[in-house]
């Protein structure tokens, strides 16, 4: 149905270049998530695809036909807005049929489509209500329904769940995933939320300042971030970073040294990894081996120990006041002031060179 | 209508939306002003510009024909200067009193009291009356044999012939215009008060702020933008005061309550022959004064809020 | 450490005075509020009430000084042999008795009276001994006279006033909201200029441009035509301003959503913006209704024929070079203010909420 | 082809009705002509009609009161009317309609009724006070003195009141010798006017006249307080003949009243005449038919019918001389009318000249405005005189 | 310093009884968190303690002195509002000092306190800014600073972090915890957020419809909920509930039976637990033993498998369409459609009787 190609796509607002040039290929039926810090251009990119924002340079092709000069309504894409943008004065039914009436679709066909969409999204019983009379999740569903009735080739979502509370987010996240499985359309989804990106995407696109930093499957990005930015951005809580240098031990082991800390042998290293002056070691909170024995790794002092019930997060500090966050499954027994010893687990560590690029193990 | 959009393109649609209103504005608001400018530099009582003869600044010269600028009696058009002077006294007093009263009323109506809607209606009601009705009503109440004197007589006070003395007539001019218009400003201020978040007041309460201090330190500063709008509107309206006083006092006693707009009306409309030129000149001077005032006001208000 | 606790004892009197809501008693600020509001009630409303009550007084009762609180009329009696009903007086005789006599004629300080029971005998009574017999009497004839003195034209005036008010208000609403839409939801060159041009007219007193305005109306051939009053008043700057401020609060996303729904700009305006601006429209409508209904000067010069008179013009014709007909005037005042009172009762709750939401803040 | 003639009259009397009624006959005499009579408010005639005429709008015919001021909008109907008859009946008033143009012989319309300023006196109060009512020929001062005595004796609020109107004041001024306007149409501010103003001011200062009218009101605003007379709060009220009907109905039996002959000044015993004229306007599409309609109303029988129905003072010379029957009027009203009519021959030339002057209204407005200022100590009498002259000259400049 | 006692505290708004009677003892220096569903009366309770809302009945005692008649400002409590309620027109410094100026504190003392608070909260560099010029987290800190300067005995927080984004919430949460440790004041904290409640509280108070359901330390509530409501409310994601009955197996094992499922022996049961008709079994997502072997427990089918990177959540269904959520540490290999076998781990299960009360193991 719909492949989408962005080719050297650029966007400037006045003299400010927001998107300096993006190349991206999205295959038919893929669920692609755009993530990136606030202001990095995610929405702009999405709105350019939708046709709500003009293109400064480059090309957007849907099914290999350029659409940069096609009006928004005729591109065959549908957008679900962050604030839903439901017409507050229309009933749900009218919201769903407004777009179809605008193209003078026959009444029976409109009704068929509206009821199909309503059934799919289980909002049949709300059809005569106004958006105000719906809960957040129901509104979200109506917004999606409005997109569905138009039978678009591509769905665009701009942070569709950010206005919902935590519980509802979990539910809607799963519903959208299921919807994607059922409809099989191409979907592009912008979010700030780590979990959404990780759990929903076929492919995550990480953006920074309008530039694509890495594209890949979620676990791929999680396990093999291409650079420091992606490593720090993907995963919540964040990966711990410790700056230091690499050296070879007497035994040929590769050792990581940081100021004031005993050198730590890195497990499972690639022998080709040479000594380096300035590297950053990255270890995710769950990737530490914790022990109470002296000598088993770096000593850390527990600050706040947060007990979530199912798991615990220990906010610790390494010598030199470097904060380290440690995840412990289950209910931790550690208390403020305890000293633990930590070392990276197996191959679960990452190294980045002075430019922030990942160094192969 | 979709046809229009296809015809002009989406880029020009805003103009399509603007044109009806803009046409009306140009035709019935701005064009008259330009005609007025022409009137002011031309003579004769003819309505159509093409019938009139250019006389240059003669009308302005007539207005400024004074032997002593400090004493209006020495001016040929002494009434122009008196009206200007009266306006300059009337406007500040009337606006101050009006905003003061409207603010107090809005504060009262903003409280959690019984019958808010009723009181709101009461204070708004006079806004709905036409100025002529307001003036006739009060004239009828204030005249020598009016209800007020009847009431005063009944409670043992000496009746006063209110509209005969310049000071009392001026007082009632202010009173009646405030009476008639304060409801409008009260409602705007009330809306402004209601927009101030409740929790800020609660925070102030936790902060030991006395009612007076919460008023001066919280309410007033937060109401400032609304007060500014109200202030500008009130000044514009106050300068434009005409109908009420024209019917109530005709500008009297003497010329004690004659304001600029009445002067312009009398010169340009109620007299025979109509001196459009002089009236237009006077109105342009008034407009100039208003413009300067607004500009100063904008400057001050912009300087006052640094964010 | 807790100096707040110490403040407590020191300010207990202050605390007592400033004690506020939540306590069961009314505090002094509440009392002050009520006193103020009641005083306001008296000042704001008694004049109006006075007018309404007085509109039921007979002309004689109206000119009386000191004025009577309620409408009274002299009681009359029909005496045989006299065509007109004769007014009754309570006369204190020299003996101190009180008898009820009918007055025939008053000459100087004496009046000729007869006893209705004994119409033959004429008595001469000093005026100061006679007290008119009066009863509360609602002079409904003020209203019927009003109808007859206007030659049944009053319904014509009502129609004209209504026509002007309704049509002008509708046109005002549509035109102002169109302009406000353009000025709030589009970015285009000249928009600031247009806004300034519209708002600048706020400062022009209508009286001052009456003559040129009339000339333009005359040139358009609209003299004596209701449209000659309607058209010059429709482009109210405050309406544009209020509506624009309100429309600024309508999210742009709604418009974008509608555009993606194939809606034309006009349809967006008509189906989305206009319904959503209802509160602001209500405010503008109220102000428009008020000023159109009360308009006087422009109708005076433009509406030249009696058939085209508005109620306000008719009202003014009771005040002529030959005096003011207070009886008719008061009745007419009451009548013209009534529709507004009703309009206000129905629309009042929109006024504050509407103004509050128009963003004058 | 139907031709429509529109005629405006003001709505204070019943004039419109009668004109409409009579027009039926005209319509039957002239098939195809439709006469539309409209009653408009007085304010429309005074304030709005001139602007409309300026713009080429308005009715074909109107009964107007500013006879000289509108003269440039009239059309000459000499050819449509019996010119000789018109000249004979209304020779003087026709001149008023010609405004500045003293050379002209054009006939611009038909004066309909005459109004006369005059004093109403509360006879009952005189009777109660035991003060004799001044005879014909009594001066303004004598009247003032007499009414003061009456007011004092009876506890009446005020001795005399006068409408706030330049027209009323002109009666006093001309009696005091004021010329107001000269033959050439220039304003005259002379000693007569000064004396009148000084006297007038003195009366306000000593309480002979209340401040409510001339003192409390400003600008050119017209104001009356006839209700004071109706309530017996003033002994004498100087107003106009048009108030007669109201007197008759509202005073009723409350007290005795009468219209008194014009009080005299040092110069004459004159009051101002006034009244309306039916004129045809130059934008009319059918000036001939309009003229014929005027001629129709001017027919003696129609004129008599109209005047007697309206209970008005006639303007035609023959009617004034022969008198008119008022079958519907009360005895007292007829008496009063007779008194009013009796004043007409006594009117000073200056009064007629002033009435016909194009800038009369400017002068009257100047007088009301300036006298009020003097009463409130804003101007001295001398300054006021200078201003009055300046005001009128400015108006002449604007009108020229 | 400050013990707080609520004694049979009641609150009605008109006829609606919102708090039917609360008894609670809060010790000096405790960090107490109120949780409960929306509308359960948390804010009302807090506002009654603050003195912003009157008391319908009962008593509030601070340090054993009743304060129900003490004005808000004099109770020695400070409140941090959900929307911060900063004075928008004052600089941060003025915001902090306003309360102190109101009690006429000496200038130097005010300055000392403001700078102390600013230093503590690291907002010194913002002291001259207006709230608008601050980020959400900074505003939050100012709001707390305002409370601190007044040196209150008790801090009250009403959902103070709910307007912040996820990342900032984590940070501020820790900051408030540290603040509490440093100041040692009594703090009462209302929140919707599970994590906040679990990690910050010394003592959690669970409210439902104005009634206290359970009071206790976080892990205490997590591990030993007193009833079904608390069990479902505390912990996120929610505990899984399965309805069924209890019986004794032939071996004397206590078995849990549910319709359509094979009877499951409950490990570590208390033998005194008899057979019961209607019970609810509650198992937290992380408390399942997962195996791929048939017979090792109930079979469940994996629906959506959410990979968070550090852990995975499997949305599964038990026979009879009962949804079960399973937490798996690390990156799960389970895919949609896989069948897993699950059984409660050790003693990590909960039983509730027909009335919803916990049944001792
Ligand atoms: N209409 C505009 N005019 C000027 N600059 C704009 C406009 N729209 C966006 N920008 C700028 O473009 C950049 C990218 O904005 P965009 O909305 O795409 O960011 P985003 O990634 O969606 O951020 P967020 O996660 O906060 O939604 C920002 O720096 C923003 O300020
Ligand atoms: N001023 C009031 N008048 C009437 N009812 C009120 C008032 N304030 C609160 N209520 C009612 O009291 C109940 C408790 O409200 P409260 O605000 O305490 O709930 P909450 O637990 O804070 O909820 P949330 O988590 O949504 O903030 C609600 O049902 C609410 O509708
Ligand atoms: Mg965005
Ligand atoms: Mg709450």
PDB file of C-alpha atoms in Angstrom, chain E residues 202-319:
ATOM      1  CA  UNK E 202       7.440   6.546  55.661  1.00  0.00           C
ATOM      2  CA  UNK E 203       3.787   5.764  55.949  1.00  0.00           C
ATOM      3  CA  UNK E 204       1.124   5.456  53.280  1.00  0.00           C
ATOM      4  CA  UNK E 205      -2.505   6.246  54.045  1.00  0.00           C
ATOM      5  CA  UNK E 206      -4.858   4.611  51.550  1.00  0.00           C
ATOM      6  CA  UNK E 207      -8.187   6.386  51.302  1.00  0.00           C
ATOM      7  CA  UNK E 208     -11.391   5.312  49.652  1.00  0.00           C
ATOM      8  CA  UNK E 209     -14.490   7.520  49.669  1.00  0.00           C
ATOM      9  CA  UNK E 210     -13.180   9.489  52.597  1.00  0.00           C
ATOM     10  CA  UNK E 211     -12.447   6.403  54.664  1.00  0.00           C
ATOM     11  CA  UNK E 212      -8.989   5.140  55.561  1.00  0.00           C
ATOM     12  CA  UNK E 213      -8.551   1.640  54.198  1.00  0.00           C
ATOM     13  CA  UNK E 214      -5.072   0.955  55.458  1.00  0.00           C
ATOM     14  CA  UNK E 215      -2.159   2.775  56.995  1.00  0.00           C
ATOM     15  CA  UNK E 216       1.367   1.445  56.941  1.00  0.00           C
ATOM     16  CA  UNK E 217       4.870   1.461  55.591  1.00  0.00           C
ATOM     17  CA  UNK E 218       5.019   1.152  51.784  1.00  0.00           C
ATOM     18  CA  UNK E 219       6.442  -2.350  51.567  1.00  0.00           C
ATOM     19  CA  UNK E 220       4.130  -3.398  54.336  1.00  0.00           C
ATOM     20  CA  UNK E 221       1.150  -2.353  52.249  1.00  0.00           C
ATOM     21  CA  UNK E 222       2.709  -3.848  49.149  1.00  0.00           C
ATOM     22  CA  UNK E 223       3.349  -7.178  50.722  1.00  0.00           C
ATOM     23  CA  UNK E 224       0.417  -7.376  53.108  1.00  0.00           C
ATOM     24  CA  UNK E 225      -2.545  -5.484  51.751  1.00  0.00           C
ATOM     25  CA  UNK E 226      -5.412  -5.673  54.144  1.00  0.00           C
ATOM     26  CA  UNK E 227      -8.025  -5.997  51.496  1.00  0.00           C
ATOM     27  CA  UNK E 228      -8.710  -6.295  47.808  1.00  0.00           C
ATOM     28  CA  UNK E 229      -8.906  -2.533  47.356  1.00  0.00           C
ATOM     29  CA  UNK E 230      -5.493  -1.856  48.800  1.00  0.00           C
ATOM     30  CA  UNK E 231      -4.025  -4.844  46.993  1.00  0.00           C
ATOM     31  CA  UNK E 232      -5.325  -3.537  43.686  1.00  0.00           C
ATOM     32  CA  UNK E 233      -4.463   0.031  44.381  1.00  0.00           C
ATOM     33  CA  UNK E 234      -0.909  -0.317  45.602  1.00  0.00           C
ATOM     34  CA  UNK E 235       1.554  -1.571  43.031  1.00  0.00           C
ATOM     35  CA  UNK E 236       1.870  -0.748  39.376  1.00  0.00           C
ATOM     36  CA  UNK E 237       1.170  -2.559  37.189  1.00  0.00           C
ATOM     37  CA  UNK E 238      -1.694  -3.890  39.152  1.00  0.00           C
ATOM     38  CA  UNK E 239      -1.857  -7.202  40.956  1.00  0.00           C
ATOM     39  CA  UNK E 240      -3.516  -9.963  38.906  1.00  0.00           C
ATOM     40  CA  UNK E 241      -6.759 -11.218  40.398  1.00  0.00           C
ATOM     41  CA  UNK E 242      -8.301 -14.593  39.677  1.00  0.00           C
ATOM     42  CA  UNK E 243     -11.562 -15.662  41.221  1.00  0.00           C
ATOM     43  CA  UNK E 244     -12.116 -19.188  42.345  1.00  0.00           C
ATOM     44  CA  UNK E 245     -12.456 -21.393  45.394  1.00  0.00           C
ATOM     45  CA  UNK E 246     -10.240 -23.220  47.856  1.00  0.00           C
ATOM     46  CA  UNK E 247     -10.227 -26.891  48.514  1.00  0.00           C
ATOM     47  CA  UNK E 248      -8.011 -29.483  50.142  1.00  0.00           C
ATOM     48  CA  UNK E 249      -6.205 -31.882  47.898  1.00  0.00           C
ATOM     49  CA  UNK E 250      -5.857 -35.519  48.732  1.00  0.00           C
ATOM     50  CA  UNK E 251      -2.428 -34.768  50.089  1.00  0.00           C
ATOM     51  CA  UNK E 252      -3.784 -32.107  52.395  1.00  0.00           C
ATOM     52  CA  UNK E 253      -2.327 -29.426  50.152  1.00  0.00           C
ATOM     53  CA  UNK E 254      -4.568 -26.445  49.823  1.00  0.00           C
ATOM     54  CA  UNK E 255      -5.645 -26.132  46.245  1.00  0.00           C
ATOM     55  CA  UNK E 256      -6.989 -23.069  44.397  1.00  0.00           C
ATOM     56  CA  UNK E 257      -9.580 -23.937  41.804  1.00  0.00           C
ATOM     57  CA  UNK E 258     -10.965 -21.684  39.168  1.00  0.00           C
ATOM     58  CA  UNK E 259     -13.388 -22.503  36.424  1.00  0.00           C
ATOM     59  CA  UNK E 260     -11.754 -24.224  33.525  1.00  0.00           C
ATOM     60  CA  UNK E 261      -8.364 -24.313  35.162  1.00  0.00           C
ATOM     61  CA  UNK E 262      -6.582 -27.204  36.700  1.00  0.00           C
ATOM     62  CA  UNK E 263      -6.491 -26.979  40.514  1.00  0.00           C
ATOM     63  CA  UNK E 264      -3.316 -25.336  41.613  1.00  0.00           C
ATOM     64  CA  UNK E 265      -1.598 -26.160  44.857  1.00  0.00           C
ATOM     65  CA  UNK E 266      -0.783 -22.988  46.743  1.00  0.00           C
ATOM     66  CA  UNK E 267       2.739 -23.107  48.081  1.00  0.00           C
ATOM     67  CA  UNK E 268       3.576 -22.273  51.667  1.00  0.00           C
ATOM     68  CA  UNK E 269       0.036 -22.309  52.908  1.00  0.00           C
ATOM     69  CA  UNK E 270      -1.023 -22.109  56.442  1.00  0.00           C
ATOM     70  CA  UNK E 271      -2.705 -25.408  57.185  1.00  0.00           C
ATOM     71  CA  UNK E 272      -5.401 -23.654  59.182  1.00  0.00           C
ATOM     72  CA  UNK E 273      -6.734 -22.237  55.922  1.00  0.00           C
ATOM     73  CA  UNK E 274      -9.946 -24.147  55.345  1.00  0.00           C
ATOM     74  CA  UNK E 275     -11.879 -24.808  52.218  1.00  0.00           C
ATOM     75  CA  UNK E 276     -13.791 -21.750  50.986  1.00  0.00           C
ATOM     76  CA  UNK E 277     -16.399 -21.190  48.358  1.00  0.00           C
ATOM     77  CA  UNK E 278     -15.542 -17.815  46.923  1.00  0.00           C
ATOM     78  CA  UNK E 279     -12.086 -16.401  47.169  1.00  0.00           C
ATOM     79  CA  UNK E 280      -9.910 -14.193  44.996  1.00  0.00           C
ATOM     80  CA  UNK E 281      -6.340 -15.096  44.380  1.00  0.00           C
ATOM     81  CA  UNK E 282      -4.006 -12.149  43.857  1.00  0.00           C
ATOM     82  CA  UNK E 283      -0.576 -12.502  42.347  1.00  0.00           C
ATOM     83  CA  UNK E 284       1.653  -9.586  41.362  1.00  0.00           C
ATOM     84  CA  UNK E 285       3.105  -9.674  37.831  1.00  0.00           C
ATOM     85  CA  UNK E 286       6.604 -10.267  39.117  1.00  0.00           C
ATOM     86  CA  UNK E 287       5.529 -13.081  41.396  1.00  0.00           C
ATOM     87  CA  UNK E 288       4.974 -15.768  38.797  1.00  0.00           C
ATOM     88  CA  UNK E 289       7.278 -18.659  38.161  1.00  0.00           C
ATOM     89  CA  UNK E 290       7.362 -19.025  34.410  1.00  0.00           C
ATOM     90  CA  UNK E 291       8.174 -22.190  32.669  1.00  0.00           C
ATOM     91  CA  UNK E 292       7.804 -23.584  29.198  1.00  0.00           C
ATOM     92  CA  UNK E 293       7.138 -27.072  30.482  1.00  0.00           C
ATOM     93  CA  UNK E 294       3.654 -28.470  30.316  1.00  0.00           C
ATOM     94  CA  UNK E 295       2.205 -29.202  33.715  1.00  0.00           C
ATOM     95  CA  UNK E 296       4.278 -26.700  35.602  1.00  0.00           C
ATOM     96  CA  UNK E 297       1.258 -24.496  36.299  1.00  0.00           C
ATOM     97  CA  UNK E 298      -1.547 -22.824  34.422  1.00  0.00           C
ATOM     98  CA  UNK E 299      -1.019 -22.435  30.728  1.00  0.00           C
ATOM     99  CA  UNK E 300      -1.271 -18.873  29.446  1.00  0.00           C
ATOM    100  CA  UNK E 301      -1.095 -17.538  25.928  1.00  0.00           C
ATOM    101  CA  UNK E 302       1.099 -14.528  25.288  1.00  0.00           C
ATOM    102  CA  UNK E 303      -0.660 -11.629  23.648  1.00  0.00           C
ATOM    103  CA  UNK E 304       1.466  -8.538  23.453  1.00  0.00           C
ATOM    104  CA  UNK E 305       4.998  -8.874  24.737  1.00  0.00           C
ATOM    105  CA  UNK E 306       6.318  -5.493  25.749  1.00  0.00           C
ATOM    106  CA  UNK E 307      10.077  -5.185  25.849  1.00  0.00           C
ATOM    107  CA  UNK E 308      11.279  -2.344  27.981  1.00  0.00           C
ATOM    108  CA  UNK E 309      14.879  -3.297  27.542  1.00  0.00           C
ATOM    109  CA  UNK E 310      15.646  -3.862  31.182  1.00  0.00           C
ATOM    110  CA  UNK E 311      12.565  -5.945  31.699  1.00  0.00           C
ATOM    111  CA  UNK E 312       9.558  -7.237  29.815  1.00  0.00           C
ATOM    112  CA  UNK E 313       5.869  -7.372  30.435  1.00  0.00           C
ATOM    113  CA  UNK E 314       3.890 -10.185  28.888  1.00  0.00           C
ATOM    114  CA  UNK E 315       0.217  -9.513  28.442  1.00  0.00           C
ATOM    115  CA  UNK E 316      -1.202 -13.002  28.549  1.00  0.00           C
ATOM    116  CA  UNK E 317      -4.579 -14.621  28.805  1.00  0.00           C
ATOM    117  CA  UNK E 318      -5.545 -17.525  30.958  1.00  0.00           C
ATOM    118  CA  UNK E 319      -8.184 -19.911  29.749  1.00  0.00           C
TER     119      UNK E 319
END
